[in-house]
């Protein structure tokens, strides 16, 4: 439970189409071309927002689509460009292409952005295709398609609240009762130097990360070294949930002992706010002890929160109290910056294959994009596409592969008949 992980699908918007149109005015039978360009499709952008500290909300929404650009209008009116779709993510989010496993970026700094799917550009209207030989082009360009990408987001969870307390107080039981984590209960207290973490989901919008940090006290006793990850977690924890064992002979002594050890370990840690819970309230002996201890703790200005991890008593109240305490505290400091990558394959690369039914299949980013941007009923637009085939070397590759007039050539989802 160290890492939270989700898969999402992002789609950028398609560019708006450029159109063919000619100015029409009274007494001017043949006006110039005035077909407008299409607007740009929206990008999909991930942006760091420290109000989030986990990926829980992506379990409720997994698909993100930016809007398309609007088509061009007459009188050279450019279509409206779509707004970018900005998806907030917590600091520390690592982004992978889920299909290739390639690392796309590492988002740490507040407001840092990562472009994950680029909106298509708008197609050009027919005035762009005017030249000395053709003053009235009947050619335009369709908008560039958007991109679709499956992403895997990973987040190393950073604990907001840490559980401390003597062995057997019920820390692991509380973590299991409140989160999706599955810690070992009543187990050897120090089986791992990694803290157990879980996300406490209060509702869709409100959640925090809770960690069981047994090693701090229990491991320190035994002289076991603590890992870096462990220390980092304890130090970034903003609230401590101090768990008292309701069945202990002297919970006040336990409490003082743990606090002494905390301050020996790290002075900052001892100063973090504590919410003190009195556990095992399902048991009559614990209830009797609680009656005594409530007054004892009042004397040192500590309010006890009675709970039972096993019977799930008072847990929601506890969790909301932790949450509100967290909200009232200053923001945690920002993690150090890390580099951002965006590997980009060469879009001009392509592959030629032959399908089961004998058609030629051409796959490649640039050529598929060009096919999507072609108006197939406009000879000028089709000629531009043919030039692309030539320039990219695809025509040559097809001839090498044995294409003959009349054969079917598939480019992405478009099917063409080969002609000389
Ligand atoms: N009756 C009762 N037993 C509990 C409660 N919470 C924990 N325990 C028991 O106390 C023992 C120690 O619990 P554990 O969660 O491992 O404590 P930790 O050492 O603080 O992590 C286990 O046998 C648990 O089943 C509780 O609320 N009620
Ligand atoms: Mg434990």
Coordinates of C-alpha atoms and ligand atoms in Angstrom, one line a residue:
X1 CA 0.0 0.0 0.0
X2 CA 2.9 2.3 -0.6
X3 CA 1.7 3.4 -4.0
X4 CA -1.6 4.4 -5.2
X5 CA -2.2 3.7 -8.9
X6 CA -4.9 4.4 -11.5
X7 CA -5.4 4.2 -15.2
X8 CA -7.2 6.9 -17.1
X9 CA -7.9 7.7 -20.7
X10 CA -7.4 11.2 -22.1
X11 CA -8.5 12.5 -25.4
X12 CA -7.6 15.9 -26.9
X13 CA -10.1 17.7 -29.1
X14 CA -10.2 17.6 -32.9
X15 CA -9.4 20.7 -34.8
X16 CA -12.4 22.4 -36.5
X17 CA -12.6 21.9 -40.3
X18 CA -11.6 24.5 -42.8
X19 CA -14.3 25.1 -45.4
X20 CA -14.6 25.9 -49.1
X21 CA -16.6 29.1 -49.7
X22 CA -16.7 32.0 -52.1
X23 CA -17.7 35.5 -51.4
X24 CA -21.1 36.3 -52.8
X25 CA -22.0 39.9 -53.5
X26 CA -24.6 41.5 -55.7
X27 CA -23.2 42.4 -59.1
X28 CA -20.1 40.4 -58.4
X29 CA -20.7 36.9 -59.8
X30 CA -17.3 35.4 -58.9
X31 CA -16.1 36.6 -55.5
X32 CA -12.8 35.5 -54.0
X33 CA -12.5 32.5 -51.7
X34 CA -13.6 33.2 -48.1
X35 CA -13.8 29.8 -46.4
X36 CA -12.7 30.2 -42.8
X37 CA -10.2 28.1 -40.9
X38 CA -11.2 25.7 -38.2
X39 CA -10.4 26.4 -34.5
X40 CA -7.9 24.5 -32.5
X41 CA -9.0 21.4 -30.5
X42 CA -8.5 21.5 -26.7
X43 CA -5.3 20.1 -25.2
X44 CA -5.4 17.8 -22.2
X45 CA -3.1 19.0 -19.5
X46 CA -2.3 17.6 -16.1
X47 CA -1.6 20.2 -13.4
X48 CA -0.3 19.9 -9.9
X49 CA -2.7 21.0 -7.3
X50 CA -1.7 20.5 -3.7
X51 CA -5.3 20.4 -2.5
X52 CA -5.2 16.8 -3.6
X53 CA -3.0 14.3 -1.9
X54 CA -4.1 11.0 -3.5
X55 CA -5.7 9.6 -6.6
X56 CA -9.0 8.6 -5.1
X57 CA -11.1 10.9 -7.4
X58 CA -9.8 9.0 -10.5
X59 CA -11.7 6.0 -9.3
X60 CA -14.9 7.9 -10.0
X61 CA -13.9 9.5 -13.3
X62 CA -11.5 7.7 -15.6
X63 CA -12.2 9.4 -19.0
X64 CA -11.3 12.9 -19.8
X65 CA -12.2 14.5 -23.2
X66 CA -11.3 18.0 -24.3
X67 CA -13.7 19.8 -26.6
X68 CA -13.3 20.0 -30.4
X69 CA -12.5 23.2 -32.2
X70 CA -15.4 24.7 -34.2
X71 CA -15.5 24.7 -38.0
X72 CA -14.6 27.7 -40.0
X73 CA -17.4 29.9 -41.3
X74 CA -18.0 32.0 -44.4
X75 CA -16.5 35.4 -44.8
X76 CA -13.1 34.1 -43.5
X77 CA -14.5 33.5 -40.0
X78 CA -12.2 31.3 -38.0
X79 CA -13.9 28.7 -35.9
X80 CA -13.6 29.1 -32.1
X81 CA -10.8 27.2 -30.5
X82 CA -11.7 24.9 -27.6
X83 CA -10.5 25.5 -24.1
X84 CA -7.8 23.2 -22.7
X85 CA -9.0 20.6 -20.3
X86 CA -6.9 20.9 -17.1
X87 CA -6.9 17.9 -14.8
X88 CA -5.6 18.6 -11.3
X89 CA -3.3 15.9 -9.8
X90 CA -1.6 15.7 -6.5
X91 CA 2.1 16.6 -6.2
X92 CA 4.3 13.6 -6.6
X93 CA 2.2 12.1 -9.5
X94 CA 4.3 10.1 -11.9
X95 CA 2.7 9.7 -15.4
X96 CA 3.3 6.7 -17.6
X97 CA 1.9 5.7 -21.0
X98 CA -0.1 2.7 -19.9
X99 CA 0.4 0.9 -23.2
X100 CA 4.1 1.3 -23.7
X101 CA 5.1 1.8 -20.0
X102 CA 7.1 4.8 -21.0
X103 CA 7.6 7.5 -18.4
X104 CA 6.0 10.7 -19.6
X105 CA 6.5 12.9 -16.7
X106 CA 7.0 13.5 -13.1
X107 CA 4.8 16.2 -11.5
X108 CA 6.0 17.7 -8.2
X109 CA 6.0 21.5 -8.2
X110 CA 2.8 23.4 -7.5
X111 CA 1.0 24.4 -10.7
X112 CA 3.5 22.4 -12.8
X113 CA 1.8 21.3 -16.0
X114 CA 2.3 18.4 -18.3
X115 CA 0.7 18.3 -21.8
X116 CA -0.5 14.8 -22.2
X117 CA -2.6 15.0 -25.3
X118 CA -2.3 17.8 -27.9
X119 CA -5.4 19.3 -29.4
X120 CA -5.6 19.0 -33.2
X121 CA -4.9 22.1 -35.2
X122 CA -7.8 23.7 -37.2
X123 CA -8.0 22.8 -40.9
X124 CA -7.3 25.7 -43.3
X125 CA -10.0 27.3 -45.4
X126 CA -9.8 27.6 -49.1
X127 CA -8.2 31.1 -49.3
X128 CA -4.9 29.4 -48.1
X129 CA -4.9 27.3 -51.3
X130 CA -5.0 30.2 -53.7
X131 CA -2.0 30.7 -55.9
X132 CA -1.0 32.3 -59.2
X133 CA -2.5 29.6 -61.2
X134 CA -5.6 29.0 -59.2
X135 CA -7.4 32.1 -57.8
X136 CA -10.6 30.1 -56.9
X137 CA -9.4 27.0 -55.1
X138 CA -12.0 24.4 -54.3
X139 CA -9.7 22.9 -51.7
X140 CA -9.7 23.1 -47.9
X141 CA -8.4 21.0 -45.1
X142 CA -10.2 19.2 -42.4
X143 CA -9.2 19.6 -38.8
X144 CA -6.4 17.6 -37.3
X145 CA -7.7 14.7 -35.2
X146 CA -7.1 14.8 -31.4
X147 CA -4.9 12.2 -29.6
X148 CA -6.1 9.5 -27.4
X149 CA -3.8 8.1 -24.7
X150 CA -4.1 5.7 -21.9
X151 CA -2.2 6.9 -18.9
X152 CA -1.1 5.3 -15.7
X153 CA -0.8 7.6 -12.8
X154 CA 1.2 6.6 -9.8
X155 CA 1.6 8.4 -6.6
X156 CA 3.8 7.6 -3.7
X157 CA 1.5 8.2 -0.9
X158 CA 2.7 10.7 1.7
X159 CA 1.1 10.2 5.1
X160 CA -0.9 13.1 6.5
X161 CA -1.8 11.4 9.7
X162 CA 0.4 8.9 11.6
X163 CA -0.7 6.3 14.2
X164 CA 1.5 6.0 17.2
X165 CA 1.1 4.1 20.4
X166 CA 2.5 1.2 22.5
X167 CA 2.5 -2.3 20.9
X168 CA -0.9 -3.9 20.9
X169 CA -2.8 -0.6 21.4
X170 CA -4.6 -1.4 18.1
X171 CA -2.8 0.8 15.5
X172 CA -2.9 -1.8 12.8
X173 CA -6.5 -2.6 13.6
X174 CA -7.5 1.1 13.3
X175 CA -5.7 1.4 10.0
X176 CA -7.4 -1.7 8.7
X177 CA -10.8 -0.4 9.9
X178 CA -10.5 3.0 8.4
X179 CA -8.7 2.5 5.1
X180 CA -8.2 0.2 2.2
X181 CA -4.9 -1.0 3.7
X182 CA -4.4 -4.5 4.9
X183 CA -1.8 -4.4 7.7
X184 CA -0.9 -7.5 9.7
X185 CA -2.8 -7.4 13.0
X186 CA -1.5 -8.8 16.3
X187 CA 1.6 -9.7 14.3
X188 CA 5.2 -9.2 15.2
X189 CA 5.2 -5.4 15.6
X190 CA 8.1 -4.7 13.4
X191 CA 7.9 -7.0 10.4
X192 CA 8.7 -4.3 7.8
X193 CA 10.5 -1.0 7.8
X194 CA 8.0 0.4 5.4
X195 CA 5.0 2.0 7.0
X196 CA 1.6 0.7 6.2
X197 CA -0.4 3.3 4.4
X198 CA -4.0 3.6 3.4
X199 CA -6.3 6.3 2.0
X200 CA -9.2 7.3 4.3
X201 CA -12.1 8.2 2.0
X202 CA -14.6 10.3 3.9
X203 CA -16.5 11.1 0.8
X204 CA -15.6 11.8 -2.9
X205 CA -14.0 15.2 -2.2
X206 CA -12.5 14.6 1.2
X207 CA -9.8 12.1 2.0
X208 CA -6.4 11.9 3.7
X209 CA -3.6 9.4 4.0
X210 CA -3.1 7.5 7.2
X211 CA 0.0 5.6 8.1
X212 CA 0.7 3.0 10.8
X213 CA 4.3 3.8 11.9
X214 CA 5.0 1.0 14.3
X215 CA 8.7 1.0 13.7
X216 CA 9.3 4.3 15.3
X217 CA 8.9 3.1 18.8
X218 CA 8.8 -0.6 18.6
X219 CA 11.7 -0.9 16.1
X220 CA 13.8 1.7 17.8
X221 CA 13.6 -0.3 21.0
X222 CA 15.0 -3.3 19.2
X223 CA 17.7 -1.3 17.5
X224 CA 16.4 -1.8 14.0
X225 CA 17.4 0.8 11.5
X226 CA 14.7 2.8 9.9
X227 CA 14.6 3.2 6.1
X228 CA 14.7 6.6 4.4
X229 CA 11.2 6.2 3.1
X230 CA 10.1 5.6 6.7
X231 CA 11.7 8.7 8.0
X232 CA 10.4 10.8 5.2
X233 CA 6.9 9.6 6.0
X234 CA 7.1 10.3 9.7
X235 CA 8.5 13.7 9.1
X236 CA 5.9 14.7 6.6
X237 CA 3.1 13.5 8.8
X238 CA 1.1 16.5 10.0
X239 CA -1.1 15.0 12.7
X240 CA -0.5 12.1 15.0
X241 CA -3.2 9.8 16.2
X242 CA -2.0 8.6 19.5
X243 CA -3.7 5.2 20.2
X244 CA -4.1 4.2 23.8
X245 CA -4.6 0.6 24.7
X246 CA -7.9 0.5 26.8
X247 CA -6.7 -2.8 28.3
X248 CA -3.4 -1.4 29.5
X249 CA -2.8 -1.3 33.2
X250 CA -1.7 2.3 33.0
X251 CA -2.6 4.2 29.8
X252 CA -1.3 7.5 31.2
X253 CA 2.1 6.0 31.7
X254 CA 2.0 4.6 28.2
X255 CA 1.1 8.0 26.8
X256 CA 4.0 9.7 28.6
X257 CA 6.4 7.1 27.6
X258 CA 5.5 7.3 23.9
X259 CA 5.8 11.1 24.0
X260 CA 9.2 10.9 25.6
X261 CA 10.3 8.6 22.9
X262 CA 8.9 10.8 20.2
X263 CA 10.8 13.8 21.4
X264 CA 14.0 11.7 21.7
X265 CA 13.6 10.6 18.2
X266 CA 12.7 14.0 16.6
X267 CA 11.8 17.2 18.4
X268 CA 9.5 18.3 15.5
X269 CA 7.6 15.1 15.7
X270 CA 6.8 15.6 19.4
X271 CA 5.4 19.0 18.5
X272 CA 2.9 17.8 16.0
X273 CA -0.7 18.0 17.1
X274 CA -2.0 14.8 18.5
X275 CA -5.5 13.3 18.6
X276 CA -5.6 10.9 21.5
X277 CA -7.9 7.9 21.1
X278 CA -8.8 5.4 23.8
X279 CA -9.3 2.1 22.0
X280 CA -11.0 -1.2 22.7
X281 CA -14.2 0.5 24.1
X282 CA -16.1 -2.6 23.1
X283 CA -14.7 -4.3 26.2
X284 CA -16.2 -3.6 29.7
X285 CA -12.8 -3.4 31.4
X286 CA -11.7 -0.8 28.9
X287 CA -14.9 1.2 29.5
X288 CA -14.2 1.1 33.2
X289 CA -10.6 2.3 32.6
X290 CA -11.9 5.1 30.3
X291 CA -14.1 6.5 33.1
X292 CA -11.0 6.8 35.3
X293 CA -8.6 8.1 32.6
X294 CA -10.9 10.7 31.2
X295 CA -10.3 12.8 34.4
X296 CA -6.6 12.0 34.6
X297 CA -6.1 13.2 31.0
X298 CA -8.2 16.3 31.6
X299 CA -5.7 17.4 34.2
X300 CA -3.0 17.6 31.5
X301 CA -5.4 19.2 29.1
X302 CA -5.9 16.2 26.8
X303 CA -9.3 15.2 25.6
X304 CA -9.7 11.5 25.0
X305 CA -11.7 10.1 22.1
X306 CA -13.2 6.7 23.0
X307 CA -13.3 4.3 20.0
X308 CA -13.3 0.6 19.2
X309 CA -11.4 -0.4 16.1
X310 CA -12.9 -3.9 16.3
X311 CA -16.5 -2.8 16.8
X312 CA -16.1 0.2 14.5
X313 CA -17.3 2.5 17.2
X314 CA -16.9 6.2 16.9
X315 CA -14.5 5.8 13.9
X316 CA -16.2 8.3 11.6
X317 CA -16.2 10.9 14.3
X318 CA -12.5 10.3 14.8
X319 CA -11.7 10.5 11.1
X320 CA -13.6 13.8 10.6
X321 CA -11.8 15.2 13.6
X322 CA -8.5 14.3 12.1
X323 CA -9.5 15.7 8.7
X324 CA -10.6 19.0 10.2
X325 CA -7.4 19.2 12.2
X326 CA -5.4 18.7 9.0
X327 CA -7.4 21.4 7.2
X328 CA -6.7 23.9 9.9
X329 CA -2.9 23.3 9.7
X330 CA -0.6 25.0 7.3
X331 CA 0.1 23.3 3.9
X332 CA 2.9 20.8 3.9
X333 CA 6.1 22.0 2.2
X334 CA 6.5 21.3 -1.4
X335 CA 8.8 18.4 -2.5
X336 CA 11.9 19.1 -4.5
X337 CA 11.5 19.6 -8.2
X338 CA 12.2 16.7 -10.6
X339 CA 12.8 16.7 -14.3
X340 CA 10.0 16.4 -16.8
X341 CA 10.2 14.3 -19.9
X342 CA 8.0 13.9 -22.9
X343 CA 9.4 11.4 -25.3
X344 CA 8.0 11.9 -28.8
X345 CA 8.4 9.3 -31.5
X346 CA 9.0 10.6 -35.0
X347 CA 5.5 11.1 -36.5
X348 CA 6.9 10.5 -40.0
X349 CA 7.7 6.9 -39.3
X350 CA 5.4 4.4 -40.8
X351 CA 4.9 0.7 -41.5
X352 CA 3.5 -1.1 -44.5
X353 CA 1.9 -4.5 -44.0
X354 CA -0.6 -6.7 -45.8
X355 CA -3.9 -7.6 -44.2
X356 CA -5.6 -11.1 -44.2
X357 CA -7.8 -10.1 -47.1
X358 CA -4.8 -9.0 -49.2
X359 CA -5.1 -5.2 -48.7
X360 CA -2.0 -3.1 -48.0
X361 CA -2.1 -1.5 -44.6
X362 CA -0.1 1.7 -43.9
X363 CA 0.3 2.7 -40.3
X364 CA 2.0 5.9 -39.1
X365 CA 1.1 8.9 -37.1
X366 CA 1.7 11.7 -39.7
X367 CA 0.1 9.9 -42.7
X368 CA -3.0 8.8 -40.6
X369 CA -3.3 12.4 -39.5
X370 CA -3.1 13.6 -43.1
X371 CA -5.8 11.1 -44.1
X372 CA -8.1 12.4 -41.4
X373 CA -7.5 15.9 -42.6
X374 CA -8.3 15.3 -46.2
X375 CA -11.6 16.2 -47.8
X376 CA -11.9 13.1 -50.1
X377 CA -14.5 14.8 -52.4
X378 CA -12.1 17.6 -53.2
X379 CA -9.6 16.8 -55.9
X380 CA -7.2 19.4 -54.6
X381 CA -7.3 18.1 -51.1
X382 CA -6.7 14.5 -52.3
X383 CA -3.7 15.7 -54.4
X384 CA -2.2 17.2 -51.3
X385 CA -2.6 13.8 -49.6
X386 CA -0.9 12.1 -52.5
X387 CA 2.0 14.4 -52.2
X388 CA 2.3 13.4 -48.5
X389 CA 2.5 9.7 -49.6
X390 CA 5.3 10.6 -51.9
X391 CA 7.3 12.9 -49.6
X392 CA 7.1 10.4 -46.7
X393 CA 8.4 7.6 -48.9
X394 CA 5.2 5.6 -48.5
X395 CA 4.4 5.5 -52.2
X396 CA 7.9 4.0 -52.8
X397 CA 7.4 1.5 -50.0
X398 CA 4.1 0.4 -51.3
X399 CA 5.5 -0.1 -54.8
X400 CA 8.3 -2.1 -53.3
X401 CA 5.7 -4.2 -51.4
X402 CA 4.1 -4.9 -54.8
X403 CA 1.1 -2.7 -54.9
X404 CA -0.8 -2.7 -58.3
X405 CA -3.5 -0.4 -59.7
X406 CA -6.8 -1.6 -58.3
X407 CA -5.4 -2.9 -55.0
X408 CA -6.9 -1.6 -51.7
X409 CA -4.7 0.5 -49.5
X410 CA -5.8 1.2 -46.0
X411 CA -4.4 4.2 -44.2
X412 CA -5.6 4.0 -40.6
X413 CA -9.3 3.7 -41.0
X414 CA -9.4 5.1 -44.5
X415 CA -9.6 2.7 -47.5
X416 CA -8.3 3.9 -50.9
X417 CA -8.0 2.3 -54.3
X418 CA -4.5 2.4 -55.7
X419 CA -4.1 4.2 -59.0
X420 CA -1.1 5.3 -60.9
Ligands
LIG1 N1 -11.5 -6.0 21.7 C1 -10.8 -5.3 20.9 N2 -9.6 -5.7 20.5 C2 -8.8 -4.9 19.7 C3 -9.2 -3.7 19.3 N3 -8.3 -3.1 18.5 C4 -7.3 -4.0 18.5 N4 -7.6 -5.1 19.2 C5 -6.7 -6.3 19.4 O1 -5.5 -5.9 20.0 C6 -4.5 -6.7 19.5 C7 -3.4 -5.8 18.9 O2 -3.9 -5.1 17.9 P1 -3.0 -4.4 16.7 O3 -3.9 -3.7 15.8 O4 -2.1 -5.4 16.1 O5 -2.1 -3.5 17.6 P2 -0.8 -2.6 17.2 O6 0.4 -3.4 17.8 O7 -0.9 -1.3 17.9 O8 -0.7 -2.5 15.7 C8 -5.1 -7.6 18.4 O9 -5.3 -8.9 19.0 C9 -6.4 -6.9 18.1 O10 -7.3 -7.8 17.6 C10 -10.6 -3.2 19.8 O11 -11.1 -2.1 19.4 N5 -11.2 -4.1 20.6
LIG2 MG1 0.7 -3.2 14.5

